[in-house]
Coordinates of C-alpha atoms in Angstrom, one line a residue:
X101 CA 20.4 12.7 -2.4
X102 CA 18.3 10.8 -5.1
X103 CA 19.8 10.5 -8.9
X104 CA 17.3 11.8 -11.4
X105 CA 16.6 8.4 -13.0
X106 CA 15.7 7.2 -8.9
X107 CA 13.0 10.7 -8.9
X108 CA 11.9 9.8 -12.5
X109 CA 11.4 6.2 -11.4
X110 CA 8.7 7.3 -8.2
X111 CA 7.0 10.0 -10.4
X112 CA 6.3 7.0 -12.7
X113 CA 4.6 5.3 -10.3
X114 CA 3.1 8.1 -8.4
X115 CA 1.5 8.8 -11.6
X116 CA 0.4 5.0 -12.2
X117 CA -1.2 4.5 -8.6
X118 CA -3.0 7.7 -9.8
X119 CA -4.3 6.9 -12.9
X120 CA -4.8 3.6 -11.4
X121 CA -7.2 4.7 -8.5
X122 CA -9.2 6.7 -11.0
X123 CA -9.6 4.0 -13.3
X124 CA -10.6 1.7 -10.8
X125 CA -13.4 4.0 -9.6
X126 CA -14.7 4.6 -13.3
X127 CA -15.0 0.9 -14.1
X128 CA -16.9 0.4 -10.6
X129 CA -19.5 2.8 -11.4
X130 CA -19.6 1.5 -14.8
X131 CA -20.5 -1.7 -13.4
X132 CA -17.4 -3.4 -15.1
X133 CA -15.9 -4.2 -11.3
X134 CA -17.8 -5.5 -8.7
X135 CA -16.9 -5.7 -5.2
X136 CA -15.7 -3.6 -2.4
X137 CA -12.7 -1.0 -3.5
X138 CA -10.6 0.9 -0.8
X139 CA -8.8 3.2 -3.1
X140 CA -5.8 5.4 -2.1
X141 CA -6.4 8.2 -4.5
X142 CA -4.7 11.5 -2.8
X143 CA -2.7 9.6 -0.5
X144 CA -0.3 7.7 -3.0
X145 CA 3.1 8.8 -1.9
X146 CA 3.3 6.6 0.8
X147 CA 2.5 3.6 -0.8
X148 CA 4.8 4.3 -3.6
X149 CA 7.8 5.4 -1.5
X150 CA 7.4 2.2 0.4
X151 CA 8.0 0.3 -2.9
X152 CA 10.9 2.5 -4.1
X153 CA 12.9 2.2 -1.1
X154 CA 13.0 -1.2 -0.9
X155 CA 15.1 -4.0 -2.1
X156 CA 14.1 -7.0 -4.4
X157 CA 15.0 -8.9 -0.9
X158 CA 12.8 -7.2 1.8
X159 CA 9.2 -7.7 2.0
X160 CA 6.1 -5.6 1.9
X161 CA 2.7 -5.9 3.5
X162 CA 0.5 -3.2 2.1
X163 CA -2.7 -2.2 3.7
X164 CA -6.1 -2.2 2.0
X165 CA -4.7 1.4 0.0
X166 CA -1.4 0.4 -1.3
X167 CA -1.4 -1.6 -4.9
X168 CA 2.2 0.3 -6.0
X169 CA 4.1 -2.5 -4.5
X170 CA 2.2 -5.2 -5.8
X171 CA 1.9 -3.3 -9.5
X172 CA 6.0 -2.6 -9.4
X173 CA 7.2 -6.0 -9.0
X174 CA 4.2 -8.2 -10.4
X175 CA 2.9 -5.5 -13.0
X176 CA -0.1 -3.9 -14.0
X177 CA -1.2 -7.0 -16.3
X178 CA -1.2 -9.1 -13.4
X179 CA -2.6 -7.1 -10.6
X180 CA -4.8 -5.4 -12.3
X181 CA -6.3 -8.6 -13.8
X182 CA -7.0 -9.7 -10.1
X183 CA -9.1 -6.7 -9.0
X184 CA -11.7 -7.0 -11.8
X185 CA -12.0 -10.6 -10.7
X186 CA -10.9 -12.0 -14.0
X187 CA -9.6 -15.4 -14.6
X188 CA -6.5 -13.9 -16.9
X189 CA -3.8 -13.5 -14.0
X190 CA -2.2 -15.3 -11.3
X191 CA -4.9 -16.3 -8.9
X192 CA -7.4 -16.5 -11.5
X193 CA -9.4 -13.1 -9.7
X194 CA -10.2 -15.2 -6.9
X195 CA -7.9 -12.6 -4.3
X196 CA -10.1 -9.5 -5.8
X197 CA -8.9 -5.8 -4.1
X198 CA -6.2 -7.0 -1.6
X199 CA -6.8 -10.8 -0.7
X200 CA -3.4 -11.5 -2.8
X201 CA 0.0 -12.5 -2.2
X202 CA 3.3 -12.5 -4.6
X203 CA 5.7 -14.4 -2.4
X204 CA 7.5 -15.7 -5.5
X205 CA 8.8 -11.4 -5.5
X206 CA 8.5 -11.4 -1.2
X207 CA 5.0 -9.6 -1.2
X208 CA 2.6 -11.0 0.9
X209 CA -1.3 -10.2 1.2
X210 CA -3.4 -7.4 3.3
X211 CA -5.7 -8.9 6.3
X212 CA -8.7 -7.6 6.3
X213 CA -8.2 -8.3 10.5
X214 CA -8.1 -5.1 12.3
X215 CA -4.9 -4.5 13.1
X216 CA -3.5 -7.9 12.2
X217 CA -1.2 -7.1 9.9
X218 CA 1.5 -5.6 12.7
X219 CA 1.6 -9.1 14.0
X220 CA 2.6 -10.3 10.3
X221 CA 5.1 -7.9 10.5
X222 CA 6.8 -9.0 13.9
X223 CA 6.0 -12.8 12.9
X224 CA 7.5 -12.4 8.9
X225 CA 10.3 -10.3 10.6
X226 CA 11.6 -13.1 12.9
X227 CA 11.9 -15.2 10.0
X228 CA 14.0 -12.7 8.5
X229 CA 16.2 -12.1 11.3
X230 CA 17.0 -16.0 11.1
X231 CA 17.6 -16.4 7.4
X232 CA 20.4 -13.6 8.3
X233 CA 20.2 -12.2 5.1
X234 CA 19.8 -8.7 6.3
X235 CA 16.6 -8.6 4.9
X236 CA 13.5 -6.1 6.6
X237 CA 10.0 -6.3 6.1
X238 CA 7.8 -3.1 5.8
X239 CA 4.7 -3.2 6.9
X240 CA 1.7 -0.7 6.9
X241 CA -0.7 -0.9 9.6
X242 CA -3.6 2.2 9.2
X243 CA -4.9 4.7 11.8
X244 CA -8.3 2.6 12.6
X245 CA -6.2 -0.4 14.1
X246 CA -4.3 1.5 16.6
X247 CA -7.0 0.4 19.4
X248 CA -6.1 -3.2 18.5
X249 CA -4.4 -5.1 21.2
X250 CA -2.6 -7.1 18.7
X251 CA -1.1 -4.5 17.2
X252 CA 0.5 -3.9 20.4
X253 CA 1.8 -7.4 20.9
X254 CA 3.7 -6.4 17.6
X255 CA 5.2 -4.5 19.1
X256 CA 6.4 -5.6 22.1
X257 CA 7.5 -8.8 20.0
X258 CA 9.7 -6.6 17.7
X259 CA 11.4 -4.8 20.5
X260 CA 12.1 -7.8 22.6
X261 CA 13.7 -9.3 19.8
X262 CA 14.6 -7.4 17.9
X263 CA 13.3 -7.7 14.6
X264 CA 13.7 -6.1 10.9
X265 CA 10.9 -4.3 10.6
X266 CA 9.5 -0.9 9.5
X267 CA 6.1 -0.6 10.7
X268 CA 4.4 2.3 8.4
X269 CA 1.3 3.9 10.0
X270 CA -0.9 5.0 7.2
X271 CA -2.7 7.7 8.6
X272 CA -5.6 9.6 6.7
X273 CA -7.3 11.2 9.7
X274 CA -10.4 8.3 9.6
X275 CA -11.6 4.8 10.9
X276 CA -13.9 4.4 8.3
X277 CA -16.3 7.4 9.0
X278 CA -14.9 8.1 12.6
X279 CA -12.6 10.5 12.7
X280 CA -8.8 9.8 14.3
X281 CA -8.2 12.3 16.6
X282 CA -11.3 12.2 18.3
X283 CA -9.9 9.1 19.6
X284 CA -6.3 9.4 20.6
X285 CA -3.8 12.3 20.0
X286 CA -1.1 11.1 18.0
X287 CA -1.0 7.2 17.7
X288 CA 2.6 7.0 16.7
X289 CA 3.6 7.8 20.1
X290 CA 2.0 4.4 21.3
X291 CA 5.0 2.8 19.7
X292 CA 7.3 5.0 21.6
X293 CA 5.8 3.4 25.0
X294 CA 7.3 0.0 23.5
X295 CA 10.5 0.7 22.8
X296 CA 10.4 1.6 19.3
X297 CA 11.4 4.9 17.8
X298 CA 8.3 6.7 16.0
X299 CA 8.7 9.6 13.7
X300 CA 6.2 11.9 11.8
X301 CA 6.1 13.0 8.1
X302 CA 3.9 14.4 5.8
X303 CA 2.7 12.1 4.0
X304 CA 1.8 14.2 1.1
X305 CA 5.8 15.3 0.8
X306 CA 7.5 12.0 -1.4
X307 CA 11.0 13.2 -1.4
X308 CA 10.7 12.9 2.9
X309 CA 8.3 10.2 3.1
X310 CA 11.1 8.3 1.2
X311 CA 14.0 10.0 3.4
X312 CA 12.3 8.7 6.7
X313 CA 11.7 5.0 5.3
X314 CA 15.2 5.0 4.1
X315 CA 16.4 6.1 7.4
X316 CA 14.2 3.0 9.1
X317 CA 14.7 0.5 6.8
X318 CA 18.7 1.0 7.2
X319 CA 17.9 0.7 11.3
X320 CA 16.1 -2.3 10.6
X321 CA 18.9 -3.9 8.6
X322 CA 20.8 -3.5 12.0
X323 CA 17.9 -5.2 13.9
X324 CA 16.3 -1.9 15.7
X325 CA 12.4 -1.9 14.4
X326 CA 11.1 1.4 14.2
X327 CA 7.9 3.4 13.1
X328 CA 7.2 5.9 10.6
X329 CA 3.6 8.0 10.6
X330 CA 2.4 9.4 7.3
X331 CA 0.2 11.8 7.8
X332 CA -2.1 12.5 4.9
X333 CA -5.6 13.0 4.1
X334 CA -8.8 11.0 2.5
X335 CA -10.5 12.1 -0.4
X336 CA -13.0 9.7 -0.7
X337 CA -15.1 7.4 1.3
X338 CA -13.9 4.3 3.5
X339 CA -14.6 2.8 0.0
X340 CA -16.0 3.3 -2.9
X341 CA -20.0 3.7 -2.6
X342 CA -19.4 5.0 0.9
X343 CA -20.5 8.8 0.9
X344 CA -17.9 11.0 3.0
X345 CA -20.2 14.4 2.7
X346 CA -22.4 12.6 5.1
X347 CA -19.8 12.4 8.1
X348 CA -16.9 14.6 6.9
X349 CA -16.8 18.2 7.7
X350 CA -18.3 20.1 4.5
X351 CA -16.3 20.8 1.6
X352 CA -12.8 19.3 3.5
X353 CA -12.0 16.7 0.8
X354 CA -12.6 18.9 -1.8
X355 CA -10.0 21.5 -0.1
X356 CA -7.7 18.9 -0.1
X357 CA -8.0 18.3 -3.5
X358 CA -7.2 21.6 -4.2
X359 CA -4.3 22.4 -1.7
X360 CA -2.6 19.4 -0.8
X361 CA -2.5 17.0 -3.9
X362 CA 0.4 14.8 -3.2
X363 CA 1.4 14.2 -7.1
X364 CA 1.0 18.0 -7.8
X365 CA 3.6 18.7 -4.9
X366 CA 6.3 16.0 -6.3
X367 CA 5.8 17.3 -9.8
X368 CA 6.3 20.6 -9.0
X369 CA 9.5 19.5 -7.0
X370 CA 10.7 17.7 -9.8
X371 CA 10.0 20.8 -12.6
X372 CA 11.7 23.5 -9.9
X373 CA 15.1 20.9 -9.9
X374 CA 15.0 20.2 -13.6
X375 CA 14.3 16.4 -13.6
X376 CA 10.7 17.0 -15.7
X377 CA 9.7 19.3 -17.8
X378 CA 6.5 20.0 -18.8
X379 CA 7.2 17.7 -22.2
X380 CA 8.0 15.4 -20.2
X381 CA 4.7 15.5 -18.0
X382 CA 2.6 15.0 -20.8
X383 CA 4.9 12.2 -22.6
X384 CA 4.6 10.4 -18.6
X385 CA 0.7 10.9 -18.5
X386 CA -0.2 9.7 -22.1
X387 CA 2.0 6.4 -21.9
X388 CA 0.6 5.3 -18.5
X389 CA -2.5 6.3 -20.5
X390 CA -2.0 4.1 -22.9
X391 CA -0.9 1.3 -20.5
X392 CA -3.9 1.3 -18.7
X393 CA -6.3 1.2 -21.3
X394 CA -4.6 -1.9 -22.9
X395 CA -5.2 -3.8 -19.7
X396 CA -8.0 -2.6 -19.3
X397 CA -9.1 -3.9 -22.7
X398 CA -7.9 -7.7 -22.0
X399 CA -9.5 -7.4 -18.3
X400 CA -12.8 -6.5 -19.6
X401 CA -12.9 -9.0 -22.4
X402 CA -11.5 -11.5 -20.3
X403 CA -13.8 -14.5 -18.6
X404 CA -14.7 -15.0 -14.8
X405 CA -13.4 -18.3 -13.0
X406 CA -15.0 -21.5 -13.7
X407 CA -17.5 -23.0 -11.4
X408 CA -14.9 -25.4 -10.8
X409 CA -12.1 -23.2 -9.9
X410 CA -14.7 -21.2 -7.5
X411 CA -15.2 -24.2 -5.6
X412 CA -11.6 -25.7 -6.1
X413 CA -10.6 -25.7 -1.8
X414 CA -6.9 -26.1 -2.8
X415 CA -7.8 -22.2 -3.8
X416 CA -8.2 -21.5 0.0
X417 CA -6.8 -24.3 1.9
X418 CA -3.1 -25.6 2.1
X419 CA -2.4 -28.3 0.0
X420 CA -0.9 -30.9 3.0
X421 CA 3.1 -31.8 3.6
X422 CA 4.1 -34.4 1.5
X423 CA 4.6 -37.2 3.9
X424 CA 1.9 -36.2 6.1
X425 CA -1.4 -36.3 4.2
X426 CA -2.9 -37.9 7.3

């Protein structure tokens, strides 16, 4: 179904959001990042299928795990620049982990609202729908928001008129340290009540993560909104600093670790099929290496805002309509 070059393209980012996560979590605890980091690491696939599937048209809202969309079509100078808080990128480190948008390349920013970024979904998707450019707009919403009203008011505004949108529940079993199921059975099925056709994948598998968000975003070019539910699993805390061996059932993340690593699967897909070899494994790893550490050079050597961009208001507020200043 996917050429080789399309398989190569999402192991190369699979591997990036990888070495990415791990990076991140080195610098933090060598006190070269500040800040609060929601990392993804273990639950990659979903993120990186997300930005695979779609076009340069459609847009993506992330959630506070996914980076691979913002990384693929900004790059990794840029991005990564804005999570160590640097001045060296777009919005001179000001947007930190998630607070960014790229809507120069149709990506807009996470919301650190519960649950508010369904109703960016339904609200971006509208204007979609009206441009008539066939256009969707996938949006990830995770498993702690699903007791937030608004998200059902997403809903009921994409079925009612129906919008292009691909609402992807990102679902690693926990609300910050509570777990999921404890709470409902399977949340997906609340989109079902509305109107909108849910299904479930592992979110651990790439190849049918990317088959089910192909399948929805070709609905959603035909104006039916739909839901897909990842279902993966957290290896680390809520975010970094936050211990999960104090809530989490003993040893479970480490099991994961060792049975269910989403970028072991796909590269043992891709080795059984013929598209890597092991060569090519260690060719992959050593470049994105390489890349890494070169940004990872300018970001560290690079300054922090000025006082005067820190307290520049344009940075936060909307610069008024020309012609109405008043």
């Amino acid at each position: 179904m996917y050429t080789q070059d399309e398989k190569l393209r999402m192991y190369r980012l699979l591997v990036l959001m990888r070495k990415y996560n791990e990076a991140i979590e080195a610098s933090v605890k060598k006190g070269e990042i500040f800040g609060l980091h929601h990392l993804g690491t273990g639950e990659e696939c979903i993120e990186v299928a997300a930005a695979c599937a779609a076009e340069p048209k459609d847009w993506i809202t992330g959630q506070n795990r996914w980076r691979a969309h913002w990384i693929d079509r900004v790059g990794l100078e840029v991005y990564s620049a804005e999570e160590f808080g640097k001045d060296n990128t777009t919005y001179h480190g000001m947007c930190a982990e998630y607070h960014v948008a790229y809507p120069e390349v149709n990506c807009m920013y996470n919301n650190t609202l519960m649950g508010s970024n369904a109703a960016i979904g339904s609200g971006l998707a509208y204007g979609l729908k009206l441009d008539g450019n066939q256009a969707v707009h996938i949006v990830a919403v995770g498993d702690g928001s699903f007791n937030e009203g608004v998200v059902y008011e997403a809903f009921h505004m994409a079925y009612e008129l129906a919008l292009p949108v691909v609402f992807v529940l990102h679902d690693n079993g926990w609300g910050w340290s509570y777990r999921v199921d404890r709470n409902y059975g399977n949340p997906a099925k609340r989109a079902d009540a509305f109107g909108i056709p849910s299904v479930d994948v592992d979110g651990n598998d790439m190849l049918a993560v990317r088959r089910a968000l192909d399948d929805a975003i070709a609905q959603a070019r035909e104006n039916k909104p739909s839901l897909v539910h990842c279902i993966t699993h957290r290896w680390l805390g809520h975010m970094l600093g936050c211990d999960p061996t104090l809530y989490e059932p003993p040893g479970e993340s480490a099991q994961f670790r060792k049975t269910d690593d989403c970028l072991i699967r796909y590269q043992d897909v891709l080795l059984k099929d013929g598209t890597l070899t092991k060569e090519m494994i260690e060719a992959i790893g050593r470049e994105t290496d390489e890349q890494i550490a070169a940004c990872w050079e300018a970001n560290i050597a690079a300054p922090y805002p000025s006082r005067e961009i820190v307290l520049d208001k344009s940075m936060v507020y909307a610069v008024p309509w020309e012609g109405n200043e008043a």
